[in-house]
Coordinates of C-alpha atoms in Angstrom, one line a residue:
M1 CA 21.7 7.0 -35.6
S2 CA 21.4 4.0 -33.4
I3 CA 19.6 3.7 -29.8
R4 CA 22.4 3.1 -27.4
T5 CA 24.2 6.1 -29.8
K6 CA 21.0 8.0 -29.2
C7 CA 21.2 6.7 -24.9
A8 CA 24.6 7.7 -25.1
A9 CA 24.1 11.5 -26.1
G10 CA 21.1 11.6 -24.2
A11 CA 22.8 11.4 -21.2
L12 CA 25.1 13.7 -22.1
L13 CA 22.9 16.6 -22.5
A14 CA 20.9 15.8 -19.4
M15 CA 24.3 15.8 -17.8
I16 CA 25.4 19.0 -18.6
A17 CA 21.7 20.8 -18.8
V18 CA 20.5 19.5 -15.3
G19 CA 23.6 20.6 -13.7
A20 CA 23.2 24.0 -12.5
Q21 CA 20.0 22.6 -10.7
A22 CA 20.4 21.2 -7.1
E23 CA 17.9 18.8 -7.1
V24 CA 18.4 16.7 -10.4
I25 CA 22.3 16.7 -11.5
R26 CA 21.8 13.9 -13.6
F27 CA 19.3 12.6 -15.6
E28 CA 20.1 9.9 -18.4
V29 CA 17.8 8.5 -21.0
L30 CA 18.8 4.2 -20.8
Q31 CA 16.4 3.4 -23.7
T32 CA 13.2 4.0 -25.0
S33 CA 10.4 1.6 -26.6
P34 CA 7.0 1.5 -27.6
A35 CA 5.0 0.1 -25.2
Y36 CA 2.7 -2.7 -25.4
G37 CA 3.8 -3.6 -28.6
G38 CA 3.3 -0.8 -30.3
R39 CA -1.0 -0.5 -29.2
T40 CA -3.1 2.6 -29.5
F41 CA -5.4 4.3 -27.1
G42 CA -8.9 6.2 -28.0
D43 CA -7.3 10.0 -28.8
V44 CA -4.5 10.1 -26.9
G45 CA -2.6 7.2 -29.6
A46 CA 0.6 4.9 -28.4
Y47 CA 2.4 5.3 -25.6
E48 CA 6.1 4.9 -24.8
K49 CA 8.6 3.2 -22.2
L50 CA 11.1 5.3 -21.1
T51 CA 14.1 3.6 -18.6
G52 CA 16.3 5.7 -17.2
R53 CA 18.1 6.4 -14.3
A54 CA 19.0 9.6 -12.1
T55 CA 21.0 11.4 -9.7
F56 CA 20.0 13.7 -7.7
S57 CA 22.5 15.2 -4.4
V58 CA 20.7 16.9 -1.3
D59 CA 22.7 19.4 0.7
P60 CA 22.3 18.1 4.3
S61 CA 22.6 21.4 6.3
D62 CA 18.6 22.0 4.3
P63 CA 16.1 21.9 6.8
R64 CA 13.6 20.1 4.5
N65 CA 16.5 17.8 4.2
A66 CA 18.1 17.4 7.5
V67 CA 15.2 15.5 8.7
I68 CA 16.7 12.6 6.9
A69 CA 17.7 10.2 9.4
D70 CA 22.1 9.8 9.3
I71 CA 22.2 12.1 6.6
D72 CA 24.5 14.5 8.5
K73 CA 27.1 11.3 8.6
A74 CA 26.5 10.4 5.0
P75 CA 29.9 10.9 2.7
R76 CA 29.8 13.2 0.6
D77 CA 30.7 15.1 -2.1
A78 CA 33.7 17.5 -3.1
E79 CA 30.6 20.5 -2.7
G80 CA 29.4 18.4 0.7
R81 CA 26.4 17.6 -0.8
V82 CA 25.5 13.3 -0.6
E83 CA 24.1 12.1 -4.0
A84 CA 21.8 9.0 -4.7
T85 CA 21.1 7.3 -7.9
A86 CA 17.4 5.7 -8.6
D87 CA 16.0 3.9 -11.0
V88 CA 13.3 5.8 -13.0
V89 CA 10.8 4.1 -15.9
I90 CA 8.6 7.2 -17.5
L91 CA 5.3 5.8 -19.4
R92 CA 4.3 8.0 -21.8
P93 CA 1.6 9.9 -24.6
V94 CA 4.3 9.3 -27.9
D95 CA 2.1 12.5 -28.4
P96 CA 2.7 14.8 -25.2
A97 CA -0.7 17.4 -26.5
R98 CA -2.9 13.9 -26.8
G99 CA -1.6 13.4 -22.6
N100 CA -4.1 15.3 -20.1
Q101 CA -0.9 17.0 -18.7
T102 CA -1.0 15.3 -15.3
L103 CA 1.6 13.4 -14.3
L104 CA 0.9 10.2 -11.6
I105 CA 3.4 8.9 -9.3
D106 CA 3.0 5.4 -8.9
V107 CA 5.0 4.3 -6.1
P108 CA 7.0 1.4 -7.0
N109 CA 5.7 -2.2 -4.2
R110 CA 9.2 -3.3 -3.7
G111 CA 10.3 -1.8 -7.0
R112 CA 7.3 -3.6 -8.4
K113 CA 4.8 -0.9 -10.9
I114 CA 1.4 -2.8 -10.3
G115 CA -0.6 0.9 -10.3
Q116 CA -1.8 -0.8 -13.7
Q117 CA -2.7 -3.7 -12.3
L118 CA -5.2 -1.8 -9.9
F119 CA -7.0 1.0 -12.8
D120 CA -5.7 -0.8 -15.8
D121 CA -7.2 -4.6 -14.5
A122 CA -3.5 -5.5 -15.8
A123 CA -3.4 -10.0 -15.5
K124 CA 0.2 -9.1 -14.4
P125 CA 2.4 -6.2 -12.7
N126 CA 5.5 -4.9 -15.1
S127 CA 3.7 -5.4 -17.7
L128 CA 4.2 -2.3 -19.6
D129 CA 6.1 -4.0 -22.4
T130 CA 4.2 -7.5 -22.2
G131 CA 0.8 -6.2 -24.3
D132 CA -0.5 -6.1 -21.1
A133 CA -2.7 -2.9 -20.8
G134 CA -6.1 -4.4 -19.2
N135 CA -8.7 -2.0 -19.7
G136 CA -6.5 1.2 -20.8
F137 CA -7.9 2.8 -18.2
L138 CA -5.1 5.2 -17.6
E139 CA -3.1 5.4 -20.8
R140 CA -7.0 6.4 -22.8
Q141 CA -8.3 9.1 -20.0
G142 CA -4.1 10.2 -21.2
Y143 CA -1.9 10.2 -17.9
T144 CA 1.4 9.8 -18.4
V145 CA 2.5 7.8 -15.6
A146 CA 6.8 6.5 -13.4
W147 CA 8.1 5.1 -11.0
I148 CA 11.1 6.2 -9.1
G149 CA 13.0 4.3 -7.0
W150 CA 13.0 4.3 -3.6
Q151 CA 14.0 1.7 -1.6
A152 CA 17.9 1.4 -1.2
D153 CA 17.8 -2.3 0.5
L154 CA 16.6 -3.9 -2.9
P155 CA 19.0 -4.6 -5.6
T156 CA 18.5 -2.9 -9.7
K157 CA 16.9 -6.6 -11.0
P158 CA 15.1 -6.5 -13.7
G159 CA 11.1 -5.7 -12.9
E160 CA 12.2 -4.0 -9.8
L161 CA 13.0 -0.2 -9.3
G162 CA 16.3 0.7 -6.6
L163 CA 17.9 3.5 -4.8
K164 CA 21.5 3.3 -5.0
S165 CA 21.9 5.3 -1.5
P166 CA 25.2 6.3 0.5
V167 CA 26.3 3.7 3.0
L168 CA 27.7 3.7 6.3
A169 CA 30.6 2.1 6.4
G170 CA 31.5 0.1 9.4
V171 CA 28.6 1.4 11.3
S172 CA 26.6 -1.5 13.5
G173 CA 23.1 -1.7 15.4
P174 CA 20.8 -4.5 16.2
V175 CA 17.9 -6.2 14.0
R176 CA 14.8 -7.5 15.3
E177 CA 13.1 -9.7 12.0
E178 CA 10.8 -12.0 12.3
V179 CA 9.5 -14.8 10.5
I180 CA 6.5 -17.0 9.6
F181 CA 7.5 -20.7 7.8
D182 CA 3.4 -21.4 6.9
D183 CA 5.1 -24.4 5.9
S184 CA 6.6 -28.1 8.1
S185 CA 10.2 -27.2 6.4
N186 CA 13.1 -27.9 8.7
P187 CA 15.1 -26.2 9.0
G188 CA 13.5 -23.5 8.0
K189 CA 15.5 -20.8 5.8
A190 CA 14.5 -17.1 6.2
T191 CA 16.8 -14.3 4.3
L192 CA 17.8 -11.4 6.4
Q193 CA 17.1 -7.9 5.7
W194 CA 20.4 -5.8 7.1
P195 CA 24.4 -7.9 6.1
L196 CA 25.2 -9.8 9.2
A197 CA 28.4 -7.7 11.4
D198 CA 28.5 -10.8 13.4
P199 CA 26.9 -14.7 12.9
S200 CA 27.7 -15.3 17.0
S201 CA 24.7 -12.7 17.5
L202 CA 22.5 -14.4 15.5
A203 CA 19.1 -15.3 18.5
V204 CA 15.8 -17.5 18.3
T205 CA 13.2 -17.7 20.3
V206 CA 9.8 -19.2 19.1
R207 CA 5.6 -18.7 20.5
Q208 CA 2.8 -19.3 19.2
R209 CA 0.9 -15.4 19.7
W210 CA 2.4 -12.3 19.7
N211 CA 1.1 -12.7 23.8
D212 CA 2.7 -15.6 24.3
D213 CA 5.8 -15.7 26.6
R214 CA 9.0 -16.1 23.2
Q215 CA 10.8 -19.8 24.0
T216 CA 14.1 -21.0 23.4
P217 CA 13.8 -25.2 23.1
T218 CA 16.5 -27.0 23.7
D219 CA 15.7 -28.7 20.1
M220 CA 16.2 -24.9 18.0
S221 CA 19.3 -23.4 16.9
V222 CA 20.0 -20.4 14.4
R223 CA 22.9 -20.1 12.2
A224 CA 24.4 -17.9 9.1
T225 CA 24.1 -19.9 5.9
G226 CA 25.3 -16.6 3.9
A227 CA 25.9 -12.8 5.2
Q228 CA 22.0 -12.3 4.4
T229 CA 20.9 -15.7 4.8
I230 CA 20.0 -18.4 8.5
E231 CA 19.3 -21.6 8.6
I232 CA 16.4 -22.5 12.3
Q233 CA 16.4 -25.5 12.9
R234 CA 12.8 -26.0 14.3
P235 CA 11.9 -27.3 17.4
A236 CA 10.7 -30.4 17.1
Q237 CA 7.2 -30.6 19.6
G238 CA 4.7 -27.4 21.0
F239 CA 4.6 -25.2 17.3
D240 CA 2.5 -25.4 14.7
A241 CA 3.2 -24.4 11.0
G242 CA 2.1 -20.4 11.7
A243 CA 4.2 -20.3 15.1
L244 CA 5.7 -16.7 15.1
Y245 CA 10.6 -17.5 15.0
E246 CA 12.0 -13.8 16.7
V247 CA 15.3 -13.3 15.8
T248 CA 17.9 -10.7 16.6
Y249 CA 21.5 -9.9 14.8
T250 CA 23.3 -7.5 15.0
A251 CA 23.9 -6.1 11.3
K252 CA 26.7 -4.1 10.0
D253 CA 26.5 -1.4 6.4
P254 CA 23.2 0.2 6.9
A255 CA 22.4 2.4 4.2
I256 CA 20.7 5.4 4.5
L257 CA 16.9 4.7 3.6
G258 CA 15.6 8.5 4.4
L259 CA 17.4 9.2 0.6
A260 CA 14.6 7.5 -0.1
F261 CA 12.0 10.4 0.9
A262 CA 13.7 13.2 -1.8
A263 CA 14.7 11.1 -4.3
T264 CA 10.3 11.0 -4.9
R265 CA 10.5 14.3 -4.4
D266 CA 13.1 15.2 -6.3
I267 CA 12.4 13.5 -9.0
S268 CA 9.0 14.4 -8.9
A269 CA 9.4 18.0 -9.0
F270 CA 12.0 17.5 -12.2
L271 CA 9.5 16.3 -14.4
R272 CA 6.9 17.6 -13.8
R273 CA 8.2 21.7 -13.8
D274 CA 11.9 21.5 -15.4
G275 CA 11.6 23.2 -19.0
T276 CA 15.1 21.6 -20.3
S277 CA 16.6 19.2 -22.8
A278 CA 17.7 17.2 -19.7
N279 CA 13.8 16.3 -18.6
P280 CA 12.2 13.6 -21.8
L281 CA 9.1 15.2 -20.0
A282 CA 10.0 18.6 -21.7
R283 CA 8.9 19.7 -24.4
D284 CA 10.2 23.1 -26.7
G285 CA 11.5 24.6 -23.3
H286 CA 8.7 23.8 -21.8
P287 CA 7.9 21.3 -18.9
T288 CA 4.4 19.3 -20.5
I289 CA 3.2 18.8 -16.9
Q290 CA 0.7 20.7 -15.4
H291 CA -0.6 18.6 -12.1
A292 CA 0.6 15.6 -10.7
I293 CA -0.6 12.7 -8.5
G294 CA 0.9 10.7 -6.0
F295 CA -0.1 6.8 -5.4
G296 CA 0.6 3.6 -3.2
I297 CA -0.9 0.6 -3.1
S298 CA 0.6 -1.1 0.5
Q299 CA 3.8 -0.4 1.6
S300 CA 3.5 3.0 -1.2
G301 CA 1.5 4.2 0.6
R302 CA 2.5 4.2 3.8
F303 CA 5.2 5.0 2.2
L304 CA 3.5 8.0 0.7
R305 CA 1.2 9.0 5.2
D306 CA 5.3 9.3 5.4
F307 CA 6.4 11.4 3.1
L308 CA 3.4 14.1 3.8
H309 CA 4.8 14.4 7.7
L310 CA 7.6 14.1 7.2
G311 CA 7.7 17.2 4.8
F312 CA 8.8 16.5 1.9
N313 CA 5.4 18.1 -0.1
E314 CA 7.5 21.3 -0.3
D315 CA 10.0 21.3 -2.7
L316 CA 13.7 22.7 -2.7
Q317 CA 12.4 25.5 -3.9
G318 CA 8.8 25.9 -2.6
R319 CA 6.3 24.6 -4.1
M320 CA 4.7 21.5 -4.2
V321 CA 5.4 18.1 -5.2
F322 CA 1.8 16.6 -5.7
D323 CA -1.8 18.3 -6.1
G324 CA -3.1 15.0 -4.9
L325 CA -1.9 12.3 -2.8
M326 CA -3.5 8.8 -2.6
P327 CA -2.3 6.7 -0.8
H328 CA -4.2 2.7 -1.3
V329 CA -4.3 0.4 1.1
A330 CA -1.5 1.8 3.9
G331 CA -4.5 1.7 6.7
G332 CA -3.2 4.3 9.7
R333 CA 0.7 2.6 9.6
R334 CA 3.6 4.5 7.6
T335 CA 7.1 3.1 6.9
A336 CA 10.6 1.8 9.2
V337 CA 12.6 4.2 6.3
N338 CA 14.0 7.1 8.0
V339 CA 15.2 4.6 10.7
R340 CA 18.9 3.4 10.8
F341 CA 18.6 -0.4 10.1
G342 CA 14.9 0.6 8.9
L343 CA 12.8 -2.4 7.4
P344 CA 11.0 -0.8 4.7
N345 CA 10.6 -4.2 3.0
R346 CA 9.1 -6.1 5.5
N347 CA 5.9 -7.4 5.7
A348 CA 4.0 -8.2 9.2
R349 CA 3.1 -11.8 9.0
H350 CA 1.3 -11.6 12.3
P351 CA -0.7 -8.5 12.0
Q352 CA -1.4 -8.6 16.6
D353 CA 2.6 -7.9 16.5
P354 CA 2.9 -4.5 18.5
G355 CA 5.9 -3.0 17.7
W356 CA 6.6 -2.5 13.8
Q357 CA 8.2 0.3 12.8
V358 CA 5.7 1.7 11.2
D359 CA 2.9 1.5 13.8
A360 CA 3.7 4.7 15.4
F361 CA 2.1 8.2 16.4
P362 CA 1.2 10.3 14.4
F363 CA -1.7 8.7 12.6
T364 CA -4.4 10.3 11.6
Y365 CA -4.4 13.5 9.1
A366 CA -5.7 16.2 12.5
T367 CA -3.1 17.1 14.5
L368 CA -3.1 16.1 18.1
T369 CA -1.5 15.5 20.9
D370 CA -0.6 11.6 23.0
S371 CA -0.4 11.5 26.2
L372 CA 1.1 8.7 26.2
S373 CA 4.2 10.2 24.2
G374 CA 3.6 14.0 25.4
R375 CA 4.9 15.0 21.9
R376 CA 2.3 16.7 19.4
D377 CA 2.3 15.7 15.6
G378 CA -0.2 14.5 13.1
L379 CA 0.4 13.9 8.9
L380 CA -0.1 17.3 7.5
L381 CA 1.4 20.1 10.5
R382 CA 5.1 20.3 8.6
C383 CA 2.7 21.4 5.0
R384 CA 0.4 23.6 6.9
L385 CA 3.2 25.3 8.0
N386 CA 4.2 26.4 4.4
A387 CA 0.9 26.1 2.6
T388 CA 1.9 22.4 0.4
C389 CA -0.3 20.7 1.3
P390 CA -2.0 18.8 -1.4
V391 CA -5.3 17.4 -1.5
I392 CA -6.0 13.7 -0.3
M393 CA -8.0 10.5 -1.1
Q394 CA -7.2 8.1 1.1
T395 CA -8.4 4.2 -0.1
D396 CA -8.4 1.1 2.1
S397 CA -9.6 -2.0 1.9
E398 CA -11.6 -3.8 5.1
I399 CA -8.6 -5.5 6.0
E400 CA -7.3 -2.5 7.3
W401 CA -9.4 -2.2 9.3
W402 CA -8.6 -5.2 11.4
S403 CA -5.2 -5.2 10.9
S404 CA -3.5 -1.8 10.2
R405 CA -5.6 -0.2 12.4
A406 CA -7.1 2.7 10.5
S407 CA -9.8 3.4 12.7
L408 CA -7.2 5.9 14.2
V409 CA -6.6 8.0 11.4
V410 CA -10.4 8.5 11.9
T411 CA -11.0 8.7 16.1
D412 CA -9.1 10.8 18.0
L413 CA -7.0 9.1 20.9
A414 CA -9.5 8.7 23.1
G415 CA -10.9 7.0 20.5
N416 CA -13.9 8.9 20.0
Q417 CA -15.2 10.6 16.3
L418 CA -12.5 12.4 14.5
D419 CA -14.1 14.7 12.1
L420 CA -10.9 14.4 8.3
P421 CA -9.9 18.1 7.1
A422 CA -12.0 19.4 4.7
D423 CA -9.3 18.4 2.0
V424 CA -8.9 15.1 3.3
R425 CA -11.5 12.3 2.0
M426 CA -11.0 8.4 3.5
Y427 CA -13.0 5.6 1.9
M428 CA -13.5 2.5 2.5
L429 CA -14.0 -0.9 0.4
T430 CA -16.1 -2.6 2.0
G431 CA -15.7 -6.5 2.3
T432 CA -12.5 -6.3 0.5
P433 CA -9.1 -8.0 0.9
H434 CA -5.4 -6.0 0.4
F435 CA -5.0 -6.5 -2.9
S436 CA -7.0 -8.8 -4.8
E437 CA -5.1 -9.1 -8.9
P438 CA -8.0 -9.6 -11.4
G439 CA -10.0 -12.8 -12.3
E440 CA -9.5 -13.8 -9.4
R441 CA -11.5 -16.2 -8.2
M442 CA -13.5 -17.6 -5.0
R443 CA -11.1 -20.7 -3.4
R444 CA -9.5 -22.6 -0.9
R445 CA -5.8 -22.3 0.7
D446 CA -4.6 -24.9 3.5
T447 CA -3.3 -21.8 5.6
M448 CA -6.6 -20.1 6.0
A449 CA -10.2 -20.9 7.1
L450 CA -12.3 -19.6 4.8
P451 CA -12.3 -19.6 1.2
V452 CA -10.8 -16.5 0.1
N453 CA -12.2 -13.4 -0.9
P454 CA -12.0 -12.7 -4.6
M455 CA -12.9 -9.3 -4.9
H456 CA -10.7 -6.7 -7.5
N457 CA -11.4 -2.8 -6.4
G458 CA -10.7 -1.2 -9.8
A459 CA -13.2 -0.1 -10.6
V460 CA -13.6 2.1 -7.6
M461 CA -10.6 3.5 -7.9
R462 CA -11.0 4.9 -11.1
A463 CA -14.2 6.8 -10.5
L464 CA -12.0 8.3 -7.3
L465 CA -8.9 8.5 -10.2
T466 CA -11.8 10.3 -12.0
D467 CA -12.5 12.2 -8.5
M468 CA -9.5 12.9 -7.6
Q469 CA -8.3 14.9 -11.3
A470 CA -11.5 17.0 -11.5
W471 CA -10.5 17.5 -7.7
I472 CA -6.8 19.3 -8.7
T473 CA -8.1 20.6 -12.6
T474 CA -11.0 22.3 -11.6
G475 CA -11.5 22.2 -7.8
T476 CA -14.8 20.0 -7.8
Q477 CA -15.3 18.4 -4.6
P478 CA -15.2 14.4 -4.5
P479 CA -17.3 12.3 -2.9
S480 CA -17.2 12.7 0.9
S481 CA -15.6 9.9 3.4
R482 CA -17.6 6.5 2.8
V483 CA -16.0 5.0 5.9
P484 CA -17.7 3.5 9.8
M485 CA -17.7 6.2 12.2
R486 CA -17.7 6.3 16.2
A487 CA -20.6 9.0 15.6
A488 CA -22.5 6.9 13.1
G489 CA -22.8 3.7 15.6
T490 CA -20.6 1.6 12.8
L491 CA -17.4 1.9 14.2
V492 CA -17.1 -0.5 17.0
E493 CA -15.4 -2.5 19.9
A494 CA -14.2 -6.0 18.2
A495 CA -16.0 -8.1 20.1
N496 CA -19.5 -6.5 18.7
A497 CA -18.9 -6.3 15.6
V498 CA -19.7 -9.7 14.3
P499 CA -22.1 -11.9 14.3
N500 CA -21.9 -15.1 15.0
N501 CA -24.4 -17.3 14.4
I502 CA -23.5 -17.1 11.2
P503 CA -22.9 -21.1 9.7
G504 CA -19.3 -21.4 8.4
L505 CA -17.7 -17.9 9.7
P506 CA -15.8 -18.6 12.9
Y507 CA -15.7 -15.0 14.1
S508 CA -13.8 -14.6 17.5
A509 CA -13.4 -10.5 17.4
I510 CA -8.9 -11.3 16.7
H511 CA -8.3 -8.0 15.5
G512 CA -4.7 -5.8 15.1
L513 CA -3.6 -3.2 18.1
A514 CA -1.8 -0.5 18.7
S515 CA 1.1 0.2 21.1
F516 CA 2.9 2.9 21.9
I517 CA 6.3 0.5 22.6
D518 CA 10.4 1.7 23.5
P519 CA 12.4 1.4 20.5
K520 CA 15.4 1.5 22.2
T521 CA 14.6 -1.9 23.8
M522 CA 15.3 -5.6 21.9
P523 CA 12.5 -6.9 21.5
P524 CA 10.5 -3.6 22.0
R525 CA 8.7 -2.7 25.0
E526 CA 5.0 -2.4 25.9
L527 CA 5.1 1.1 27.4
G528 CA 1.0 1.4 26.3
H529 CA -2.2 0.9 24.1
Y530 CA -4.8 3.0 21.6
P531 CA -8.0 2.3 21.2
V532 CA -8.6 0.8 18.0
Y533 CA -12.2 0.0 16.4
V534 CA -13.9 -2.3 13.4
P535 CA -16.5 -2.4 11.4
L536 CA -19.7 -3.3 12.4
A537 CA -21.2 -6.0 10.1
D538 CA -25.7 -6.2 10.0
A539 CA -27.0 -9.6 9.8
D540 CA -25.1 -10.5 6.2
G541 CA -22.3 -10.7 7.7
I542 CA -20.7 -7.5 5.8
S543 CA -19.7 -4.6 6.9
I544 CA -22.4 -1.4 6.8
G545 CA -19.6 1.2 6.5
G546 CA -17.9 2.6 3.4
V547 CA -18.0 2.0 -0.4
R548 CA -20.0 -0.7 -1.3
Q549 CA -19.6 -2.2 -4.3
L550 CA -21.6 -3.8 -7.3
A551 CA -21.0 -7.3 -5.3
V552 CA -21.1 -6.3 -2.5
A553 CA -24.5 -3.8 -2.8
V554 CA -26.3 -6.9 -4.6
P555 CA -24.1 -10.4 -2.9
R556 CA -24.5 -13.8 -2.8
A557 CA -22.2 -14.5 -0.1
T558 CA -20.7 -12.6 3.1
Y559 CA -17.7 -11.2 1.4
T560 CA -15.2 -9.9 4.9
G561 CA -12.1 -8.3 5.4
W562 CA -10.6 -10.6 7.0
N563 CA -9.5 -14.2 7.6
P564 CA -8.4 -16.6 10.4
R565 CA -5.8 -18.6 10.5
A566 CA -6.6 -22.6 9.3
E567 CA -5.9 -25.4 12.2
G568 CA -2.0 -26.1 11.5
Y569 CA -2.0 -22.7 10.6
G570 CA -1.6 -20.3 13.5
P571 CA -5.4 -20.4 14.2
S572 CA -5.2 -17.4 17.3
A573 CA -4.2 -14.9 14.4
L574 CA -5.6 -12.9 11.2
F575 CA -4.3 -14.4 8.1
P576 CA -2.6 -10.5 6.9
L577 CA -4.0 -9.5 3.7
Y578 CA -6.4 -11.8 3.0
G579 CA -10.4 -11.9 3.4
A580 CA -12.8 -14.7 3.3
A581 CA -16.2 -15.5 1.5
V582 CA -18.9 -17.5 2.4
P583 CA -21.2 -18.5 -0.4
F584 CA -25.5 -17.6 0.5
A585 CA -27.3 -20.5 0.7
A586 CA -28.9 -21.6 -3.1
T587 CA -33.0 -22.5 -1.8
R588 CA -34.8 -21.3 1.1
T589 CA -34.3 -25.4 2.2
E590 CA -31.4 -25.5 2.3
R591 CA -30.7 -22.8 4.2
E592 CA -32.8 -23.6 7.4
A593 CA -31.2 -27.2 6.7
N594 CA -28.0 -25.2 8.4
H595 CA -29.7 -23.0 10.5
D596 CA -28.3 -20.2 8.5
P597 CA -29.9 -17.4 9.2
R598 CA -29.3 -15.1 6.1
R599 CA -31.7 -16.0 3.5
S600 CA -31.2 -18.2 0.2
L601 CA -30.2 -16.6 -3.3
E602 CA -34.1 -17.5 -4.0
E603 CA -35.5 -15.2 -1.7
R604 CA -33.3 -13.1 -2.5
Y605 CA -33.6 -13.2 -6.7
P606 CA -36.7 -14.6 -7.0
T607 CA -34.9 -14.8 -11.0
S608 CA -32.7 -13.8 -13.0
A609 CA -34.5 -10.6 -14.5
A610 CA -35.2 -9.8 -10.5
Y611 CA -30.4 -10.0 -9.7
V612 CA -30.1 -8.1 -13.1
A613 CA -32.5 -5.5 -11.8
E614 CA -30.7 -5.3 -8.3
V615 CA -27.4 -4.6 -9.9
Q616 CA -28.6 -1.7 -12.0
A617 CA -30.5 0.3 -9.4
A618 CA -27.4 -0.4 -7.3
A619 CA -25.1 1.4 -10.1
D620 CA -26.9 3.3 -11.3
R621 CA -26.4 4.6 -7.4
L622 CA -23.4 4.4 -7.3
V623 CA -22.9 6.3 -10.6
A624 CA -24.7 9.1 -9.2
E625 CA -22.6 9.1 -6.1
R626 CA -19.0 9.4 -8.5
L627 CA -18.2 6.3 -7.3
L628 CA -18.3 3.6 -10.2
L629 CA -18.1 5.2 -13.8
T630 CA -20.3 4.8 -16.6
E631 CA -18.9 2.6 -18.4
D632 CA -17.9 0.1 -14.9
A633 CA -21.7 -0.3 -14.3
Q634 CA -22.7 -1.2 -18.0
R635 CA -19.8 -3.8 -17.8
A636 CA -22.0 -5.1 -14.6
V637 CA -24.8 -4.9 -15.6
D638 CA -23.9 -7.0 -19.5
L639 CA -21.7 -9.3 -17.0
A640 CA -24.9 -9.9 -15.0
K641 CA -27.3 -11.2 -17.3
E642 CA -25.0 -12.9 -18.8
D643 CA -24.8 -15.0 -15.8
K644 CA -21.5 -14.8 -15.0
L645 CA -21.7 -13.2 -11.8
S646 CA -18.3 -14.6 -10.5
Q647 CA -16.8 -11.9 -13.1
L648 CA -18.4 -9.0 -10.4
H649 CA -15.1 -8.9 -8.4

């Protein structure tokens, strides 16, 4: 039987077998192929990749679904249910008995599979077919990994997983989007998130900084070039490459974006618990999965915070979907998903924007009363009511504390110290950017004032995933939270955070604000503010709190989570996502000539042996604290001995 015939037969079997289940009504395996070119991984052996799609239906009257925006207006089938279809990719051990029986749902980031870049140090995203398994950590540990498409505003195409969701045909409404070109192109071209209902509704304003007045120079204009594409004629004077263009328009045909949460809930629950032959993870009438972890990076981490907040960790049989959640680099934000004409694919190019839909109360896991809105809420409020709360590890790079309001996770709304619940841990990965690919190096970019911070967080994330696995399988408590705190004096007002006497480290207290807005106005109107704090730095300009990985614990440069925009690119703002690295002087003479207060390399590490000894001591501490695995510690020490210090990132 050909592969195509086998797939068709499997799809038919899945269609029949799943029909009795309300959540997933059809699971089709379209292709099965060896993963990583057939590479094997220790005792676990080889892996295979399954490409498929899952069709699910939801009952709009079920309270667990009624929270989905516009679900009551969605087209329905003959049984009064709403259907959608998600792309699914599964990475599983060929022999499931050799796996660890844990399903890791890696929520796609803009449709991409990027978890392997973090945990496996894989060079590129979507690497399952390339042979690039990096260090093979996930595979050597025996994880089954699945990616479930959730973005209804993404087309299905190679390398991207999407969700085919019902559309409210003929419905229109206002949309606001922002564009920063970071170049001198004129006219500037941009793609809108939603189709235009009326090209004449297009309007554009420009300003150099977020808090400037919006302007409409006479030589600026905007026109539609397609259903979702525009050109902006940029003004000849007064605005640099980093100016902020705000486009408003009337859009049409919104998809039911909030079905993203039901897709993740129902398909994850199906893969975890269904014992029929329709489930590709079942064997002999039983599921092979015993535990499930939800993991997401950036946009996907914010998605998981919303998933939890909206009550979707309860499946339709009242059981927990995920035993543990690991939102990574999400800060205090959520997503613009469960709203009409939401912008889930948008990345804030101007971190000072306080009117983005994702920056809204509640920010933290504890239940608080918001004096600005009058609401009482928290990310764990709904799951506490039905005992479906997972254990949580939230990990953030340092930049989330500067541009993604991470302090609001560990303070109340008046800015006071807030202790996290016992089932929540939070870790700041000190001196790190939002996300660096493995092998990144310190380099210059025209758009940034300082060299790019190359720090990669793979090593600490491998340790923390190991801690999460122990937490959900044996109850072993993970390391205590490692974050800056108001009570410890390490979480402070921005003006007092970083020394201003370090040459080449311009600091002007730029950080993201948090506002309470009136979303019904266009553009949104600010009605109040929440206090936001940032990490306190030491005399080297390195933040004190958090987890100091080896390159920060035994530094050769100042590593920050922030990097200002360069002159000509909007220097009054932070460049999004990137941190900075400012090397120490090599010698005391060089340091004194530059009036640099930071000790030089020769003063810190008189010999190579002294440097290696410090790396070894720091590695031993992190291993003892369960924040570094022994294999990663040994690799770091070996690199230090070989003087390949840049590879310690």
